[in-house]
Amino acid sequence: MRTMQPSVTIGSYIGAQDRLPADEFELRLAELRAAMERQSWPAVLVYGDVRDHSALAYLSNFIPRVRWGMALLPRSGDPRLLCAMSTRDLPAMRGLTWITDVRSGMGPEWPKAFDPWCKSLKADQPAELGTLGFDLMAPVLFQAVRRSLGQSFTLRRAEDVLAVPPERKRPRELTMLRASCKLAETAANTFVASWRNSGAPEAAALDAERLARSLAAQDVRTLVSLDGGRTFTPYAGRFEKTAGPLVGYLAVKLAGYWADVFVTAEETPSPAARHAADALDTLIAAVKPGARSGDLFTVAAEALAPYPLHPALSGIVGHGTGLSLDEPPAFRAESQSELVEDGVYTLQVGIADAEAGNALVSAIVRNAPAGVEVLLRSPTVIPGLSEARSPESITPALK
């Protein structure tokens, strides 16, 4: 679900070295260095900004709080990290990455930080450098890179030969995702409880965000519906009360890893809420290694029949999640991507119908070899069915 990007990020940005130590990144870099060897690249340049930094965070653990960052990763030799910060901010930035050589890339600092490092690659003839995340880069910065490289290097998209971050999650990533899902679950329950007390969806979303930030969330995104679940709006501070149902969306980022969830709550469950919950059960049960994303879309569509998919989902019933809210693959009708073992996916279904009502529900699952591990599910919306809707009723939770 796409939401508005905050203009100021105010969350908890600290290095989680106890959970993601330096040796984790050595393991992550191994596959990238193997790709450099195959492609004869002396280095890969990895860019990320405050909006999207999944590849940069995966390889360097650096998450830009403002502007951008770029990791310069050689096939052999010492890496360097450039960030769009003044030199006085560098001590704080060094605590966010395992890379020890962190420098400012702002203005006059750029040629002093970038040019000597490139010369240290000592290419005897024009060579290729791989790039990750350069599709996000502003033209003015890209031009600075090209000027510094001159005729010595050309650039090639590394995304064409290697997926970074990989769809299959590493064990420590799974630990991080479980933590972010737990935080999202706690915030979603607060969302529902606050709405039951106030009747104001925006006030409830604000309470959920406040709680998530108090528990060290780096970022929080919310959307609410003020028309009973037909459409969504970002926070506007109107604090209008609604008779129900509460239909909203919440996403939290913890130490770089995202978890998101739809919330549907109402005093008297509508047919749409019941039917959507059943369809989500059916979709979860169909997840397994090798399942095709397009086939899962068909499973969801058939389970939702006779109702069409809620238009807010834009024809998608799931996608990968992790260091980005919207990782591949997208579960749409024409997609034929195969789900991988230990992939983590957000599943989303919903109904918008004038008679049945409006509802959106979701789950985050790990595609485990022994069965689906449900990491997060929308808060129970149907009284009396909390036990039937628990993750344990679908498959045993995996430790």
XYZ file of C-alpha atoms in Angstrom:
399
model
C 0.000 0.000 0.000
C 1.498 3.311 -1.054
C 1.288 6.115 1.496
C 2.629 9.635 1.789
C 6.343 9.978 2.595
C 6.891 12.075 5.752
C 8.791 15.296 5.143
C 10.594 14.853 8.469
C 11.530 11.437 9.875
C 11.518 11.540 13.666
C 11.839 7.891 14.646
C 14.515 5.939 16.499
C 17.627 5.656 14.304
C 20.240 3.605 16.139
C 22.464 0.746 15.043
C 21.162 -2.707 16.064
C 24.631 -4.250 16.290
C 23.529 -6.826 18.848
C 21.013 -8.263 16.348
C 22.849 -7.420 13.117
C 26.595 -7.692 13.835
C 29.308 -7.057 11.252
C 29.683 -10.731 10.352
C 26.099 -10.734 9.063
C 27.076 -8.225 6.411
C 30.135 -10.227 5.413
C 27.763 -13.080 4.596
C 25.474 -10.744 2.657
C 28.398 -9.316 0.688
C 29.650 -12.752 -0.347
C 27.020 -13.160 -3.065
C 27.586 -9.617 -4.319
C 31.342 -10.177 -4.562
C 30.736 -13.416 -6.454
C 28.631 -11.430 -8.930
C 31.432 -8.847 -9.240
C 33.853 -11.659 -10.074
C 31.557 -13.100 -12.728
C 30.945 -9.693 -14.306
C 34.562 -8.468 -13.938
C 33.374 -5.453 -11.954
C 36.013 -3.909 -9.670
C 33.253 -2.425 -7.498
C 29.522 -1.847 -7.034
C 28.026 1.523 -6.054
C 24.905 1.181 -3.894
C 22.549 4.159 -3.548
C 19.568 4.739 -1.289
C 17.637 7.724 -0.016
C 15.155 8.518 2.702
C 12.305 7.189 0.535
C 13.758 3.845 -0.542
C 16.994 2.369 0.750
C 16.457 -1.387 0.767
C 19.647 -2.348 -1.132
C 21.766 0.171 0.790
C 20.419 -1.000 4.150
C 20.835 -4.673 3.236
C 24.519 -4.301 2.409
C 25.650 -1.487 4.729
C 22.983 -1.261 7.466
C 22.908 2.492 6.760
C 19.414 3.992 6.610
C 19.355 7.645 5.517
C 17.320 9.757 7.867
C 17.421 12.645 5.411
C 18.539 12.953 1.793
C 20.710 10.045 0.611
C 23.600 7.672 1.221
C 25.875 5.685 -1.098
C 28.083 2.691 -0.293
C 31.189 2.174 -2.429
C 31.864 -1.557 -2.260
C 35.005 -2.901 -3.974
C 35.576 -6.484 -5.046
C 38.671 -6.347 -2.851
C 39.799 -3.570 -0.556
C 38.115 -1.243 1.895
C 34.553 0.015 1.418
C 33.506 3.618 1.914
C 30.148 5.185 2.732
C 29.153 8.646 1.556
C 26.174 10.402 3.088
C 24.400 13.689 2.487
C 25.319 15.042 5.893
C 27.654 17.775 7.063
C 30.995 16.723 8.513
C 29.788 17.524 12.034
C 27.118 14.800 11.699
C 29.571 12.058 10.704
C 30.223 10.679 14.223
C 26.516 9.927 14.609
C 26.323 8.387 11.123
C 29.234 6.020 11.862
C 27.149 4.368 14.534
C 24.589 3.275 11.930
C 26.844 1.117 9.740
C 29.558 -1.519 9.943
C 31.592 0.469 7.381
C 34.302 2.366 9.242
C 35.166 4.859 6.484
C 32.175 7.239 6.484
C 32.461 10.605 4.756
C 30.296 13.514 3.759
C 29.324 13.709 0.093
C 27.812 17.169 0.318
C 28.921 19.976 -2.026
C 32.688 20.543 -1.936
C 33.190 17.325 0.040
C 32.074 15.186 -2.925
C 35.267 15.204 -5.019
C 37.410 14.731 -1.912
C 35.402 11.680 -0.846
C 34.474 10.028 -4.159
C 37.273 10.713 -6.638
C 40.261 9.304 -4.687
C 38.367 6.131 -3.856
C 37.582 5.515 -7.528
C 41.223 6.085 -8.455
C 42.217 3.470 -5.880
C 40.459 0.833 -8.014
C 43.392 1.163 -10.456
C 41.619 0.072 -13.628
C 44.213 -0.385 -16.406
C 41.554 0.200 -19.039
C 37.945 1.423 -19.086
C 35.883 -0.924 -16.902
C 32.303 -1.404 -15.771
C 31.052 -0.632 -12.298
C 27.848 -2.226 -11.070
C 25.132 -0.014 -9.603
C 22.266 -0.714 -7.215
C 19.489 1.773 -6.530
C 20.611 4.284 -9.150
C 17.086 4.427 -10.601
C 16.211 6.462 -7.483
C 19.065 8.938 -7.835
C 18.399 12.606 -8.586
C 19.841 13.789 -11.936
C 22.171 16.320 -10.308
C 23.864 13.626 -8.202
C 24.042 11.216 -11.129
C 25.795 13.886 -13.173
C 28.317 14.355 -10.349
C 29.019 10.607 -10.387
C 29.507 10.591 -14.166
C 31.848 13.590 -14.037
C 33.981 11.927 -11.382
C 34.153 8.631 -13.283
C 35.121 10.343 -16.522
C 36.248 7.891 -19.191
C 37.642 5.362 -16.725
C 34.379 3.597 -15.897
C 30.947 2.926 -17.338
C 27.938 1.990 -15.240
C 25.749 -1.105 -15.441
C 22.637 -1.931 -13.438
C 23.496 -4.746 -11.025
C 19.758 -5.399 -10.559
C 19.871 -7.093 -13.969
C 22.127 -9.857 -12.624
C 21.422 -10.000 -8.881
C 18.410 -9.351 -6.616
C 19.367 -7.191 -3.630
C 17.901 -7.713 -1.125
C 17.124 -11.356 -1.962
C 13.574 -12.610 -1.730
C 14.689 -15.397 0.597
C 15.287 -13.947 4.061
C 18.326 -14.791 6.137
C 17.831 -16.084 9.719
C 18.698 -12.752 11.328
C 16.338 -10.993 8.942
C 13.538 -13.293 10.050
C 14.272 -12.325 13.640
C 14.044 -8.642 12.711
C 10.805 -9.170 10.792
C 9.229 -11.014 13.722
C 10.061 -8.030 15.923
C 8.569 -5.526 13.470
C 5.431 -7.663 13.113
C 5.052 -7.795 16.897
C 5.308 -4.011 17.040
C 2.741 -3.631 14.253
C 0.373 -6.014 16.045
C 0.621 -4.022 19.276
C 0.030 -0.746 17.431
C -2.918 -2.203 15.487
C -4.596 -3.350 18.688
C -4.163 0.173 20.053
C -5.717 1.497 16.817
C -8.849 -0.575 17.422
C -9.078 0.083 21.168
C -8.709 3.841 20.719
C -11.397 3.939 18.041
C -13.817 2.022 20.254
C -13.320 4.720 22.916
C -13.295 7.815 20.717
C -15.135 6.932 17.502
C -12.612 9.122 15.651
C -10.435 7.185 13.140
C -7.738 9.867 12.956
C -7.450 10.059 16.730
C -7.126 6.267 16.810
C -4.411 6.305 14.129
C -2.546 8.984 16.067
C -2.683 6.902 19.251
C -1.345 3.882 17.355
C 1.478 5.946 15.870
C 2.382 7.458 19.222
C 2.635 3.986 20.772
C 4.757 2.613 17.923
C 7.199 5.514 18.165
C 7.485 5.032 21.923
C 8.571 1.458 21.188
C 11.455 2.611 18.927
C 9.756 2.565 15.509
C 11.826 4.394 12.890
C 8.824 5.290 10.782
C 5.050 4.930 10.984
C 2.524 5.341 8.154
C -1.244 5.394 8.593
C -4.313 5.742 6.417
C -7.933 5.885 7.570
C -11.324 5.718 5.922
C -13.919 8.337 6.752
C -16.601 6.830 4.501
C -17.004 3.371 5.984
C -14.134 1.698 4.160
C -14.704 2.714 0.540
C -11.718 5.094 0.268
C -8.655 6.024 2.337
C -7.104 9.323 3.317
C -3.822 10.265 4.998
C -3.774 12.108 8.302
C -5.328 15.571 7.997
C -6.049 16.461 11.634
C -9.821 16.744 11.274
C -10.609 14.152 13.979
C -14.051 13.430 12.548
C -16.106 10.791 14.308
C -17.608 7.933 12.318
C -20.348 5.492 13.193
C -18.312 2.622 11.820
C -16.835 0.440 10.705
C -13.245 1.429 11.396
C -11.214 0.596 8.301
C -7.587 1.703 8.354
C -4.028 0.854 7.433
C -0.892 0.886 9.562
C 2.762 0.328 8.648
C 5.743 0.455 11.000
C 9.489 0.235 10.405
C 11.743 -1.159 13.107
C 15.540 -1.224 12.577
C 14.921 -0.977 8.838
C 12.330 -3.774 8.543
C 8.715 -3.020 7.688
C 5.458 -4.631 8.754
C 2.025 -3.451 7.656
C -1.527 -4.443 8.447
C -5.103 -3.530 7.594
C -7.530 -2.913 10.434
C -11.268 -3.524 10.133
C -13.356 -3.249 13.296
C -17.094 -2.909 13.833
C -19.563 -3.602 16.594
C -21.779 -5.772 14.384
C -19.695 -7.730 11.867
C -20.763 -7.232 8.287
C -20.968 -9.996 5.679
C -17.983 -8.361 4.002
C -15.837 -8.707 7.154
C -16.716 -12.374 7.572
C -16.204 -13.180 3.918
C -12.869 -11.330 3.750
C -11.604 -13.168 6.833
C -12.506 -16.523 5.256
C -10.826 -15.535 1.984
C -7.654 -14.579 3.842
C -7.617 -18.015 5.514
C -7.879 -19.628 2.083
C -5.071 -17.500 0.681
C -2.762 -18.246 3.629
C -3.351 -21.973 3.228
C -2.328 -21.791 -0.454
C 1.124 -20.322 0.270
C 3.977 -22.810 -0.179
C 7.440 -22.891 -1.771
C 7.069 -22.932 -5.562
C 3.522 -21.544 -5.576
C 3.026 -19.016 -8.375
C 1.969 -15.511 -7.451
C -0.604 -15.401 -10.262
C -2.160 -18.637 -9.013
C -2.450 -17.142 -5.531
C -4.267 -14.166 -7.024
C -6.732 -16.631 -8.570
C -7.172 -18.382 -5.217
C -7.995 -15.078 -3.539
C -10.350 -13.952 -6.302
C -12.280 -17.219 -6.192
C -12.481 -17.110 -2.393
C -13.853 -13.557 -2.518
C -16.508 -14.377 -5.122
C -19.160 -13.163 -5.778
C -17.507 -9.926 -4.631
C -14.695 -8.241 -6.583
C -11.401 -7.284 -4.959
C -11.492 -3.978 -3.090
C -10.297 -1.236 -5.494
C -7.866 0.139 -2.872
C -5.676 -2.936 -3.470
C -5.148 -2.007 -7.146
C -5.486 -5.566 -8.392
C -2.830 -7.022 -6.046
C -3.443 -9.506 -3.213
C 0.107 -9.749 -1.895
C 3.771 -8.915 -2.302
C 7.140 -9.398 -0.682
C 8.089 -7.377 2.378
C 11.215 -6.678 4.385
C 13.539 -3.690 4.017
C 10.923 -2.197 1.690
C 7.169 -2.132 2.108
C 6.722 -3.257 -1.481
C 9.237 -5.919 -2.475
C 8.771 -8.322 -5.410
C 6.879 -10.321 -6.371
C 3.477 -8.671 -6.725
C 0.592 -11.157 -6.536
C -1.420 -9.994 -9.515
C -3.372 -11.953 -12.128
C -0.679 -12.009 -14.817
C 2.305 -12.630 -12.513
C 4.048 -16.013 -12.688
C 6.821 -15.552 -10.108
C 7.435 -18.563 -7.873
C 7.447 -18.041 -4.111
C 10.683 -19.075 -2.416
C 11.352 -20.891 0.810
C 11.826 -18.435 3.686
C 10.331 -15.623 1.643
C 8.192 -13.242 3.706
C 5.016 -11.949 2.095
C 2.185 -9.570 2.902
C -1.214 -11.005 1.906
C -4.139 -8.600 1.503
C -7.792 -9.130 0.599
C -10.796 -6.871 0.790
C -14.360 -6.238 -0.295
C -16.207 -3.036 -1.137
C -19.910 -3.687 -1.687
C -22.927 -1.455 -1.161
C -24.948 -4.244 0.466
C -22.356 -6.548 2.068
C -20.236 -3.709 3.445
C -16.558 -2.787 3.254
C -13.642 -4.642 4.793
C -9.890 -5.073 4.306
C -7.782 -7.645 6.128
C -4.186 -8.786 5.791
C -1.492 -11.098 7.092
C 2.291 -11.351 6.909
C 3.572 -14.890 6.475
C 6.873 -16.700 6.257
C 6.915 -19.355 3.539
C 8.546 -21.962 5.759
C 9.431 -25.490 4.564
C 7.308 -27.101 7.309
C 4.275 -24.912 6.670
C 3.209 -21.288 6.751
C 4.335 -19.241 9.746
C 1.886 -16.409 10.351
C 3.890 -13.480 11.678
C 1.054 -10.950 11.784
C -2.658 -10.866 11.074
C -5.282 -8.146 11.134
C -6.873 -7.753 14.579
C -9.832 -10.051 15.061
C -12.947 -8.299 13.821
C -15.635 -10.937 14.404
C -16.718 -11.500 18.035
C -16.671 -15.135 19.094
C -14.211 -16.226 16.417
C -10.943 -15.054 17.965
C -9.774 -18.632 18.536
C -10.707 -19.685 15.002
C -8.836 -16.718 13.558
C -5.638 -17.222 15.551
C -2.482 -18.127 13.621
C -2.240 -21.429 15.514
C -5.518 -22.582 13.972
C -3.988 -22.354 10.503
C -0.540 -23.850 11.119
C 1.550 -24.172 14.261
C 3.754 -21.142 14.803
C 7.359 -21.968 13.991
C 10.102 -20.917 16.336
